[in-house]
mmCIF file of N, CA, C and O in Angstrom:
data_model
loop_
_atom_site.group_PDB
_atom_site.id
_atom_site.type_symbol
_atom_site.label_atom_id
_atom_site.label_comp_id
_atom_site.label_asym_id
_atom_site.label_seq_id
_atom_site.Cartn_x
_atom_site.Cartn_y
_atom_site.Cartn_z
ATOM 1 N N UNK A 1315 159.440 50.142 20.571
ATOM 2 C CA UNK A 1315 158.590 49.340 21.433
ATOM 3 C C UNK A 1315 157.390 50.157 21.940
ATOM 4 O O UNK A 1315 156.248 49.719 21.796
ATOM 5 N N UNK A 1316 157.618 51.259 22.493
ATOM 6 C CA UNK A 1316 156.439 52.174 22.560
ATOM 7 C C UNK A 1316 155.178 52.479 21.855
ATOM 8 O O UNK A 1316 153.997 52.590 22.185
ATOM 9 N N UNK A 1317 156.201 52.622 20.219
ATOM 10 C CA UNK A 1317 155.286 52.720 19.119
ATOM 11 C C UNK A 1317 153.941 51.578 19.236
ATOM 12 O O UNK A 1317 152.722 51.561 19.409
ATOM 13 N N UNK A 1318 154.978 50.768 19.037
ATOM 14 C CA UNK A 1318 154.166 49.393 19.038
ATOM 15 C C UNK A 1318 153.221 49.270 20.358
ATOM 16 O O UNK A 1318 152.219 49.317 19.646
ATOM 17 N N UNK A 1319 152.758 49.171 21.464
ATOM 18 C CA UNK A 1319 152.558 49.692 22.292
ATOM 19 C C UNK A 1319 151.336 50.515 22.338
ATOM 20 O O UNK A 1319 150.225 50.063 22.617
ATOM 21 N N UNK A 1320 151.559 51.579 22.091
ATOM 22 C CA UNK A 1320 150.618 52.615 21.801
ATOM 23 C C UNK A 1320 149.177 52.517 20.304
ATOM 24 O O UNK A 1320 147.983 52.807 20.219
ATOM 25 N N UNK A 1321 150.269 51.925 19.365
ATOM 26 C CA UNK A 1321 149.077 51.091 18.347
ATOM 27 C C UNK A 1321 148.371 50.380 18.859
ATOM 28 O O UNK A 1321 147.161 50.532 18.692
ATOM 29 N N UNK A 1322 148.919 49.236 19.753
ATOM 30 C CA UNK A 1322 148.452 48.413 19.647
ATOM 31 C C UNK A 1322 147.391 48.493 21.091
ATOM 32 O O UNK A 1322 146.968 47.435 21.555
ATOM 33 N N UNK A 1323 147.060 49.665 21.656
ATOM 34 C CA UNK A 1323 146.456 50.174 22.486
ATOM 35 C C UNK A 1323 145.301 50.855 22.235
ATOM 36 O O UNK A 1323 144.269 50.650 22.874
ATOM 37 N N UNK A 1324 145.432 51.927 21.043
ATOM 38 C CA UNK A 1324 144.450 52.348 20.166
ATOM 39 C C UNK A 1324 143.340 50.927 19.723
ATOM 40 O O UNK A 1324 142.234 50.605 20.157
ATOM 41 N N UNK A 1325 144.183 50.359 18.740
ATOM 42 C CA UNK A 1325 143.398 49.248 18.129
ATOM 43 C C UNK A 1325 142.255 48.972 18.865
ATOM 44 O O UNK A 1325 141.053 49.123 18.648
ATOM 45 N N UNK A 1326 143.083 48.416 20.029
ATOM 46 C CA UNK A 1326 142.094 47.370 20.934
ATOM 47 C C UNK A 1326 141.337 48.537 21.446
ATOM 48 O O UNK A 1326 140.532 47.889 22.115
ATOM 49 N N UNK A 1327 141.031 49.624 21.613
ATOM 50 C CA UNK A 1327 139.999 50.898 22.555
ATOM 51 C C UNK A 1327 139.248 50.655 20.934
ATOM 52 O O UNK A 1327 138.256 49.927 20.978
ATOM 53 N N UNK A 1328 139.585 51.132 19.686
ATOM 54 C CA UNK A 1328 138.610 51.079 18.415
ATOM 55 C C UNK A 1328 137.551 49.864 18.394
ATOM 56 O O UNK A 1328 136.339 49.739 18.217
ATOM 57 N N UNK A 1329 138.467 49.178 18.621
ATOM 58 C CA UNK A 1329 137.778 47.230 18.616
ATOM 59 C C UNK A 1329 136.936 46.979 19.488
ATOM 60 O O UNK A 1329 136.096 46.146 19.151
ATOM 61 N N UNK A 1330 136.821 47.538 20.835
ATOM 62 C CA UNK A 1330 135.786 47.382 22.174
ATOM 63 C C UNK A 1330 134.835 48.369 21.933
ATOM 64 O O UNK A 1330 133.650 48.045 22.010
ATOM 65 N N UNK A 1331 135.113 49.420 21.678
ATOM 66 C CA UNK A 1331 134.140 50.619 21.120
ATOM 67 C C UNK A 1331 132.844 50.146 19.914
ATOM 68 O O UNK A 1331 131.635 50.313 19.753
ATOM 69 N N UNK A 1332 133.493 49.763 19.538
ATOM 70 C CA UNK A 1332 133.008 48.761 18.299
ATOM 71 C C UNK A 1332 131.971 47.806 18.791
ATOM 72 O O UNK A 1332 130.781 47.773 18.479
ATOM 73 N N UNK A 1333 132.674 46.978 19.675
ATOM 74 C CA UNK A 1333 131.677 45.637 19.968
ATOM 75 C C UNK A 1333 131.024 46.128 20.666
ATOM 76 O O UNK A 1333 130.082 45.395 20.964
ATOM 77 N N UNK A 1334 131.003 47.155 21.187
ATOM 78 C CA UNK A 1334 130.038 47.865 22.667
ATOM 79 C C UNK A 1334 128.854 48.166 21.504
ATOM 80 O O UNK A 1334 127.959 47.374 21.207
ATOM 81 N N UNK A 1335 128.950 48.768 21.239
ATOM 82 C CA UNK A 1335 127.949 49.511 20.735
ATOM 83 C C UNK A 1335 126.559 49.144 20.205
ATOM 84 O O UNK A 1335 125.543 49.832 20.293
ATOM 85 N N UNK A 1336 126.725 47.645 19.501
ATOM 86 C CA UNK A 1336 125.587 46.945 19.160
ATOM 87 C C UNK A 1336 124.658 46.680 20.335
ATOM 88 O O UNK A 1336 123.462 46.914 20.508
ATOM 89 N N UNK A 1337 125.670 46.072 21.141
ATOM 90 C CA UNK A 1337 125.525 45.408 22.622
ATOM 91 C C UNK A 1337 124.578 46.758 23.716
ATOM 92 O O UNK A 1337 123.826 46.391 24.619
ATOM 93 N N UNK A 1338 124.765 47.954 23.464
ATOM 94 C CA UNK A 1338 124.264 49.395 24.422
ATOM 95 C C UNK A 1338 123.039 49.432 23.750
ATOM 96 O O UNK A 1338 122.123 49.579 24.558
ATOM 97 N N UNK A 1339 122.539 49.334 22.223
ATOM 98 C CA UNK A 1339 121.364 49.516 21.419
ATOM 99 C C UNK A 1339 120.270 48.713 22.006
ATOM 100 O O UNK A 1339 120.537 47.615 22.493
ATOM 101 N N UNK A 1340 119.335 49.066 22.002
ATOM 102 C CA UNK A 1340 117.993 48.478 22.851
ATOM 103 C C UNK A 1340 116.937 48.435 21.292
ATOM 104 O O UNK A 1340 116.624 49.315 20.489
ATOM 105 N N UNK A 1341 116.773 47.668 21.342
ATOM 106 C CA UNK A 1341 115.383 46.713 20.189
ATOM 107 C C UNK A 1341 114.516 47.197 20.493
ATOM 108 O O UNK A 1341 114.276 47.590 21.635
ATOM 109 N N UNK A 1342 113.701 47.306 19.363
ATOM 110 C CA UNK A 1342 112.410 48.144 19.146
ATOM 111 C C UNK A 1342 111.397 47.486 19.631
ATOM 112 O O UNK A 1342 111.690 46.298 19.496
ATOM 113 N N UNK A 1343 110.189 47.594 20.205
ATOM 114 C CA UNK A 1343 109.339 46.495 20.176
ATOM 115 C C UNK A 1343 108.714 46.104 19.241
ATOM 116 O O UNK A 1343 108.760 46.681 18.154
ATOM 117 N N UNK A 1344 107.732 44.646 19.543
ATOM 118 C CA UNK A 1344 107.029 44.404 18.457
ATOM 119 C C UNK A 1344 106.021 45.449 17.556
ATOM 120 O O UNK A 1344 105.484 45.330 16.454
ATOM 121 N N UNK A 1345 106.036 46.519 18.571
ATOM 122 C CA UNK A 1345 104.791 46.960 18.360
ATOM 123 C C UNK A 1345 104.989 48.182 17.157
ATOM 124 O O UNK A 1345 104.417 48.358 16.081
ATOM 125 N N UNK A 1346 105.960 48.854 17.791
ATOM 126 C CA UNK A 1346 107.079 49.807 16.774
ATOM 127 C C UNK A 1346 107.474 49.172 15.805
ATOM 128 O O UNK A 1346 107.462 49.876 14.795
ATOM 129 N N UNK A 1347 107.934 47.844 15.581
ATOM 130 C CA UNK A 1347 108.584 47.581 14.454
ATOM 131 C C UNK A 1347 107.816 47.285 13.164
ATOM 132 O O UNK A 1347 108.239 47.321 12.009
ATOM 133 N N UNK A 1348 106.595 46.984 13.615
ATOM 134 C CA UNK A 1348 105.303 46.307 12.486
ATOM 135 C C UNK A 1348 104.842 48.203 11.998
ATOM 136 O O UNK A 1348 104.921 48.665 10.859
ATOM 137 N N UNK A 1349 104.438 48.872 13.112
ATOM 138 C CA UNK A 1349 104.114 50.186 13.096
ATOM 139 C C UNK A 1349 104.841 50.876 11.859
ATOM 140 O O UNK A 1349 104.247 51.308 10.871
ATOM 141 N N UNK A 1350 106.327 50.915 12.078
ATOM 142 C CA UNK A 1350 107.718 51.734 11.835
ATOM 143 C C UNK A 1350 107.799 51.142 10.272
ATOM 144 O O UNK A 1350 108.195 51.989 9.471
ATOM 145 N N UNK A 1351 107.456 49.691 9.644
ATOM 146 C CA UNK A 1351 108.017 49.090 8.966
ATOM 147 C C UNK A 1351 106.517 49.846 7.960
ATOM 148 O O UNK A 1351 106.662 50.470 6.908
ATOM 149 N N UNK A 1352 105.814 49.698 8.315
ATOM 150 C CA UNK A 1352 104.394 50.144 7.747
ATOM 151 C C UNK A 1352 104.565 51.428 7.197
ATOM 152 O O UNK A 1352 104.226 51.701 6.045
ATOM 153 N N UNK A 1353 105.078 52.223 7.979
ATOM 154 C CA UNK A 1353 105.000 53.875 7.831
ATOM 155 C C UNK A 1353 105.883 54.114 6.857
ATOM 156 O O UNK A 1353 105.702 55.000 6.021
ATOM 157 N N UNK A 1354 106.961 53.309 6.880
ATOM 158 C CA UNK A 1354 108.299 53.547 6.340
ATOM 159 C C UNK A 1354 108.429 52.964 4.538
ATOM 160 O O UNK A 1354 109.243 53.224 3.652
ATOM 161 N N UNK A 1355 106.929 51.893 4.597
ATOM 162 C CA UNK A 1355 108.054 51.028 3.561
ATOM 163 C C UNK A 1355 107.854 52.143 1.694
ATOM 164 O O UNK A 1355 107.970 51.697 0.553
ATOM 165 N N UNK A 1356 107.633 53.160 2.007
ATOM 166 C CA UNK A 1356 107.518 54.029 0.918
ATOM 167 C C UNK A 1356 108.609 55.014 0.852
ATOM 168 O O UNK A 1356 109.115 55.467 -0.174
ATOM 169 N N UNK A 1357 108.865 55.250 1.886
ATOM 170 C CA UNK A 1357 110.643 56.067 2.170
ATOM 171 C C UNK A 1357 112.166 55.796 1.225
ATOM 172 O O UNK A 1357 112.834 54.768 1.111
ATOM 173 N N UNK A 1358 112.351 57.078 0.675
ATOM 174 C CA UNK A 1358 113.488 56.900 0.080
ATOM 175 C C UNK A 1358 114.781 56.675 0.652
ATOM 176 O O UNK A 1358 115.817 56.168 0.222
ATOM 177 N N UNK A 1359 114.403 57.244 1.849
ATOM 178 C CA UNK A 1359 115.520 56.651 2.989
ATOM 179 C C UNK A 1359 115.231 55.931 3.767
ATOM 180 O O UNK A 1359 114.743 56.338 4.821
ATOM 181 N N UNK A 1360 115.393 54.835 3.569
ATOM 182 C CA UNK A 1360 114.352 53.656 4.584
ATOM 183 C C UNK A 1360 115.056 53.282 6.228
ATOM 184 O O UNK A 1360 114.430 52.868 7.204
ATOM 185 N N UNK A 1361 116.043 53.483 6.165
ATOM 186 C CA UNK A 1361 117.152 52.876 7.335
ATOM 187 C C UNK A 1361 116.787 54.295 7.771
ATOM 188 O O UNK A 1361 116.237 54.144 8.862
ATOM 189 N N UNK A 1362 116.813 55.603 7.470
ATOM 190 C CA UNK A 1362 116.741 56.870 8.335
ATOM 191 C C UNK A 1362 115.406 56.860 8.768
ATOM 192 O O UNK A 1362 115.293 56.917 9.993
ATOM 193 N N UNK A 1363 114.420 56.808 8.162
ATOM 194 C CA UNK A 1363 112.839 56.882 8.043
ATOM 195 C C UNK A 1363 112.947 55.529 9.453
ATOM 196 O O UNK A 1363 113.020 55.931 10.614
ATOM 197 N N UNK A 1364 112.945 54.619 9.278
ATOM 198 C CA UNK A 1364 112.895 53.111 10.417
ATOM 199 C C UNK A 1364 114.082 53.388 12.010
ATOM 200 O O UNK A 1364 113.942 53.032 13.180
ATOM 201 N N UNK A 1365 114.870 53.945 11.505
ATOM 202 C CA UNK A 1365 115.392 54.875 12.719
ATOM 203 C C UNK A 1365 114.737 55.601 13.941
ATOM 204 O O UNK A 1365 114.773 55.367 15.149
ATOM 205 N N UNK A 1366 114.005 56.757 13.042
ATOM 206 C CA UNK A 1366 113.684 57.882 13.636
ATOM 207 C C UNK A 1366 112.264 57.573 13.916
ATOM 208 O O UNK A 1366 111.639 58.063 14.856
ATOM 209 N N UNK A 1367 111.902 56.939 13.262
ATOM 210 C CA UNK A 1367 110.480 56.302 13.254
ATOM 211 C C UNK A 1367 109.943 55.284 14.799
ATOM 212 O O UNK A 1367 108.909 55.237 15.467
ATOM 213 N N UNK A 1368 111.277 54.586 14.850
ATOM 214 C CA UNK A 1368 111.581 53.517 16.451
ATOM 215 C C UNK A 1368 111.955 54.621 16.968
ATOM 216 O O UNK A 1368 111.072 55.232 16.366
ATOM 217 N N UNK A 1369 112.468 55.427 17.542
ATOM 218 C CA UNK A 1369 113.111 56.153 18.496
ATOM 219 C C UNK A 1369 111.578 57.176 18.905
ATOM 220 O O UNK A 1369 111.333 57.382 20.094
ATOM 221 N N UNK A 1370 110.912 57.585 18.122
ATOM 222 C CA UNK A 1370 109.546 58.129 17.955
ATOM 223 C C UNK A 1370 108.603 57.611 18.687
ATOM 224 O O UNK A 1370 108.031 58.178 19.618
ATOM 225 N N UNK A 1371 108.331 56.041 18.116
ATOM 226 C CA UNK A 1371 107.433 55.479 18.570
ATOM 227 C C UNK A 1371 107.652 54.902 19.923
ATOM 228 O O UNK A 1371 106.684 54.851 20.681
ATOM 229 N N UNK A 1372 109.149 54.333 20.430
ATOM 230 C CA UNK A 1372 109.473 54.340 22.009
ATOM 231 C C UNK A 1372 108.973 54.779 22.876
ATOM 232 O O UNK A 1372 108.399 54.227 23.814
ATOM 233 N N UNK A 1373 109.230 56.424 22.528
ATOM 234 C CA UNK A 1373 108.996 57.657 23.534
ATOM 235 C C UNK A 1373 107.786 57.929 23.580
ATOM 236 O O UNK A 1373 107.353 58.318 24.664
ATOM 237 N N UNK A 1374 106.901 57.820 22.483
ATOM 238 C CA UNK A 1374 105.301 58.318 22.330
ATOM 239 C C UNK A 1374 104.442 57.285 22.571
ATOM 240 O O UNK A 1374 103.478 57.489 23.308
ATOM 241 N N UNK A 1375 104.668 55.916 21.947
ATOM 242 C CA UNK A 1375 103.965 54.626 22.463
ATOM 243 C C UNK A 1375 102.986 54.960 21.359
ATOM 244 O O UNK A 1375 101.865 54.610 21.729
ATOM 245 N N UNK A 1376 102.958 55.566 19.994
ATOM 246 C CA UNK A 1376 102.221 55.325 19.090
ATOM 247 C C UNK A 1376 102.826 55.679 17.673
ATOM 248 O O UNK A 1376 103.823 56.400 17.715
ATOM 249 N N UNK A 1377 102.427 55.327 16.551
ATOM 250 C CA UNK A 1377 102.836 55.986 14.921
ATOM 251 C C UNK A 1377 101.374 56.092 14.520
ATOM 252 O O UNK A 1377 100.429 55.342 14.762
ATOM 253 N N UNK A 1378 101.447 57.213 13.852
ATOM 254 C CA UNK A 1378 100.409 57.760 12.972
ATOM 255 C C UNK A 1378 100.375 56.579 11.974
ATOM 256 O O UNK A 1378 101.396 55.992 11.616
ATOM 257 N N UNK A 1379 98.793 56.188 11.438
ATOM 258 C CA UNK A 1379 98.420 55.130 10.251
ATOM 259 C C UNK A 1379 99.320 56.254 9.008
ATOM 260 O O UNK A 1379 99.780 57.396 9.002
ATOM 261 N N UNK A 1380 99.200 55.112 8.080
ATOM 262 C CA UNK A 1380 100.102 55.539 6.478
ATOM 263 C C UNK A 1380 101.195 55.745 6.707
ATOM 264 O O UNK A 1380 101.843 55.723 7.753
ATOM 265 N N UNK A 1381 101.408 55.933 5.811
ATOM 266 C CA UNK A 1381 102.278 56.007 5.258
ATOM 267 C C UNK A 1381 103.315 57.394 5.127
ATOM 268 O O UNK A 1381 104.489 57.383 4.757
ATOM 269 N N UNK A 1382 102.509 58.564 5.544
ATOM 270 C CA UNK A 1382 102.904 60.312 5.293
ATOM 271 C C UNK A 1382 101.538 60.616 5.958
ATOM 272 O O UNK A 1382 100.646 59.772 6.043
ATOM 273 N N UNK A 1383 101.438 61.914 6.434
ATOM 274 C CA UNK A 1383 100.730 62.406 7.434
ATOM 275 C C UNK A 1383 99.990 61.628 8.473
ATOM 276 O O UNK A 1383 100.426 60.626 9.040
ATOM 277 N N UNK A 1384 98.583 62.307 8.706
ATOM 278 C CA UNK A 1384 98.427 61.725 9.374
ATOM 279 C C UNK A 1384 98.565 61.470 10.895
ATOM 280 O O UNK A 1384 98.195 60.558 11.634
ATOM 281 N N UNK A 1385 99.395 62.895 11.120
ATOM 282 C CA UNK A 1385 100.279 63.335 12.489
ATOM 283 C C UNK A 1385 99.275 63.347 14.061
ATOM 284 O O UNK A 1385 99.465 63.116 15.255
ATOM 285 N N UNK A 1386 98.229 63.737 13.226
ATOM 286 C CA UNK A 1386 97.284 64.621 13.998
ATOM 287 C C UNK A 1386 96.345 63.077 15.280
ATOM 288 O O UNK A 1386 95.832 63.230 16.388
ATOM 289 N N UNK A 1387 96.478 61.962 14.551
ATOM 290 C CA UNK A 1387 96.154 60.836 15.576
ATOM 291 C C UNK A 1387 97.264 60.391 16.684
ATOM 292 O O UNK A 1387 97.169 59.371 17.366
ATOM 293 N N UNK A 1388 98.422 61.408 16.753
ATOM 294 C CA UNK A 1388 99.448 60.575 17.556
ATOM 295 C C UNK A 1388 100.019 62.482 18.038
ATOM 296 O O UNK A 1388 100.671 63.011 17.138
ATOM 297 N N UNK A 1389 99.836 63.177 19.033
ATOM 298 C CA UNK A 1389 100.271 64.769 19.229
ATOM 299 C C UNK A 1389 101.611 64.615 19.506
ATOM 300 O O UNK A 1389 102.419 65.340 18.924
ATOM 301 N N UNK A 1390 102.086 63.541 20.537
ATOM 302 C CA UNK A 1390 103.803 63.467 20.880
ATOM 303 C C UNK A 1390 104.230 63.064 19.429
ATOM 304 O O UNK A 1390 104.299 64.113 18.787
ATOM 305 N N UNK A 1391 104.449 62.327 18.883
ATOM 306 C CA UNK A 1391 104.840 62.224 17.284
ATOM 307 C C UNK A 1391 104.921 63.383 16.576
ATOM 308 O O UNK A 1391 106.027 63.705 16.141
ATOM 309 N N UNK A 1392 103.809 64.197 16.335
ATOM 310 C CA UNK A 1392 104.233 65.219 15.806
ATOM 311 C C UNK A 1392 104.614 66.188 16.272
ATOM 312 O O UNK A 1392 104.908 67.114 15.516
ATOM 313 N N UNK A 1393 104.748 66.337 17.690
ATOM 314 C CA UNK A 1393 105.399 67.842 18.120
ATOM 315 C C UNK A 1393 106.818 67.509 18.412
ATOM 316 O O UNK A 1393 107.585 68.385 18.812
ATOM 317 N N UNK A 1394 107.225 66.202 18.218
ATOM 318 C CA UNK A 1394 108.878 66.144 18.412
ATOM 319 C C UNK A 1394 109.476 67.009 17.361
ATOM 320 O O UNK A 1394 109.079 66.938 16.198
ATOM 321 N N UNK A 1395 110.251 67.679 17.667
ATOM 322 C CA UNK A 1395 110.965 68.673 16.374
ATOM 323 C C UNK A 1395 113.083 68.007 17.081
ATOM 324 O O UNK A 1395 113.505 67.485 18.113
ATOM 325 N N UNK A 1396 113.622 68.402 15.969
ATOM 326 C CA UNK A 1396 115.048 68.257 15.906
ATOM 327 C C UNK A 1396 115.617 69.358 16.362
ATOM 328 O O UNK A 1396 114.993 70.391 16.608
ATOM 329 N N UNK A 1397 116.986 69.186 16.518
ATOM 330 C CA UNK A 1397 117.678 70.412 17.280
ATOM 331 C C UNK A 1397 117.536 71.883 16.516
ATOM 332 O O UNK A 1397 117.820 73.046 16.802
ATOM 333 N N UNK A 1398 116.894 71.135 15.300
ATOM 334 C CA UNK A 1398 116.741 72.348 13.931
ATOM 335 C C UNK A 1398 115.759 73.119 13.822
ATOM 336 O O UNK A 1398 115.511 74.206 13.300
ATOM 337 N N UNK A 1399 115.056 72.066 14.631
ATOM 338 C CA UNK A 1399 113.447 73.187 15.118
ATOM 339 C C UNK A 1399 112.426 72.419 13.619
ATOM 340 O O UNK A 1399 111.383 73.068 13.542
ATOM 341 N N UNK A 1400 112.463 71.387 12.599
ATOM 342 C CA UNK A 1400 111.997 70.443 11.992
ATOM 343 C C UNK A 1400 112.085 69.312 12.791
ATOM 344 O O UNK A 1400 112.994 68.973 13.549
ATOM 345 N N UNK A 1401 110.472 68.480 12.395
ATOM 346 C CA UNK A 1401 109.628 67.742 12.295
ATOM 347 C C UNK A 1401 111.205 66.571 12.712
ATOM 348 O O UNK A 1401 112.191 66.431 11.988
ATOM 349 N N UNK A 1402 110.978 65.959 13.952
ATOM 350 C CA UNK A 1402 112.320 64.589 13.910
ATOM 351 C C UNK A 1402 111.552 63.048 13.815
ATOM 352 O O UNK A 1402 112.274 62.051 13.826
ATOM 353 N N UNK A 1403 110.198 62.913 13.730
ATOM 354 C CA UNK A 1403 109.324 62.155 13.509
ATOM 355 C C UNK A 1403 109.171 62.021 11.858
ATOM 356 O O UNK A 1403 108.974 63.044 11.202
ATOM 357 N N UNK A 1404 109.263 60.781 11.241
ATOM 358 C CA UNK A 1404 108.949 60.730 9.878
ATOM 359 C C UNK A 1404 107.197 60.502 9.645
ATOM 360 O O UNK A 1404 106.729 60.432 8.508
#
């Protein structure tokens, strides 16, 4: 009975974890997403590139035109770097 119990305790924490999560995510604006979709649609990784690209443009309130470079019209965009010390802006 415990067993049972304890599964069935897990489950339901996996299952709420789950539904939370969509629900905590905050939408890009219009403005990012036309921006992000623009910059991106040449990316071999398109879901990573449209990611990092919204999370970018949030914080900075701009994306560089094109498609690849181009950095130099937007300075918060390009000086974001990753915990790696590389470029976290596509």
């Amino acid at each position: 009975m415990k067993l049972l119990f304890a599964t069935l305790l897990v489950c339901s924490l996996l299952l709420s974890s789950s539904l939370l999560e969509p629900a905590m995510a905050q939408p890009l604006s219009p403005f990012c997403v036309g921006k992000c979709d623009a910059r991106c649609k040449k990316a071999a990784v398109w879901d990573r590139c449209i990611k990092y690209c919204g999370l970018c443009c949030e914080q900075c309130k701009c994306v560089p035109s094109g498609t690849y470079g181009n950095k130099h019209e937007c300075p918060c965009y390009r000086d974001k770097k990753s915990k790696k010390g590389t470029p976290k802006c596509p």
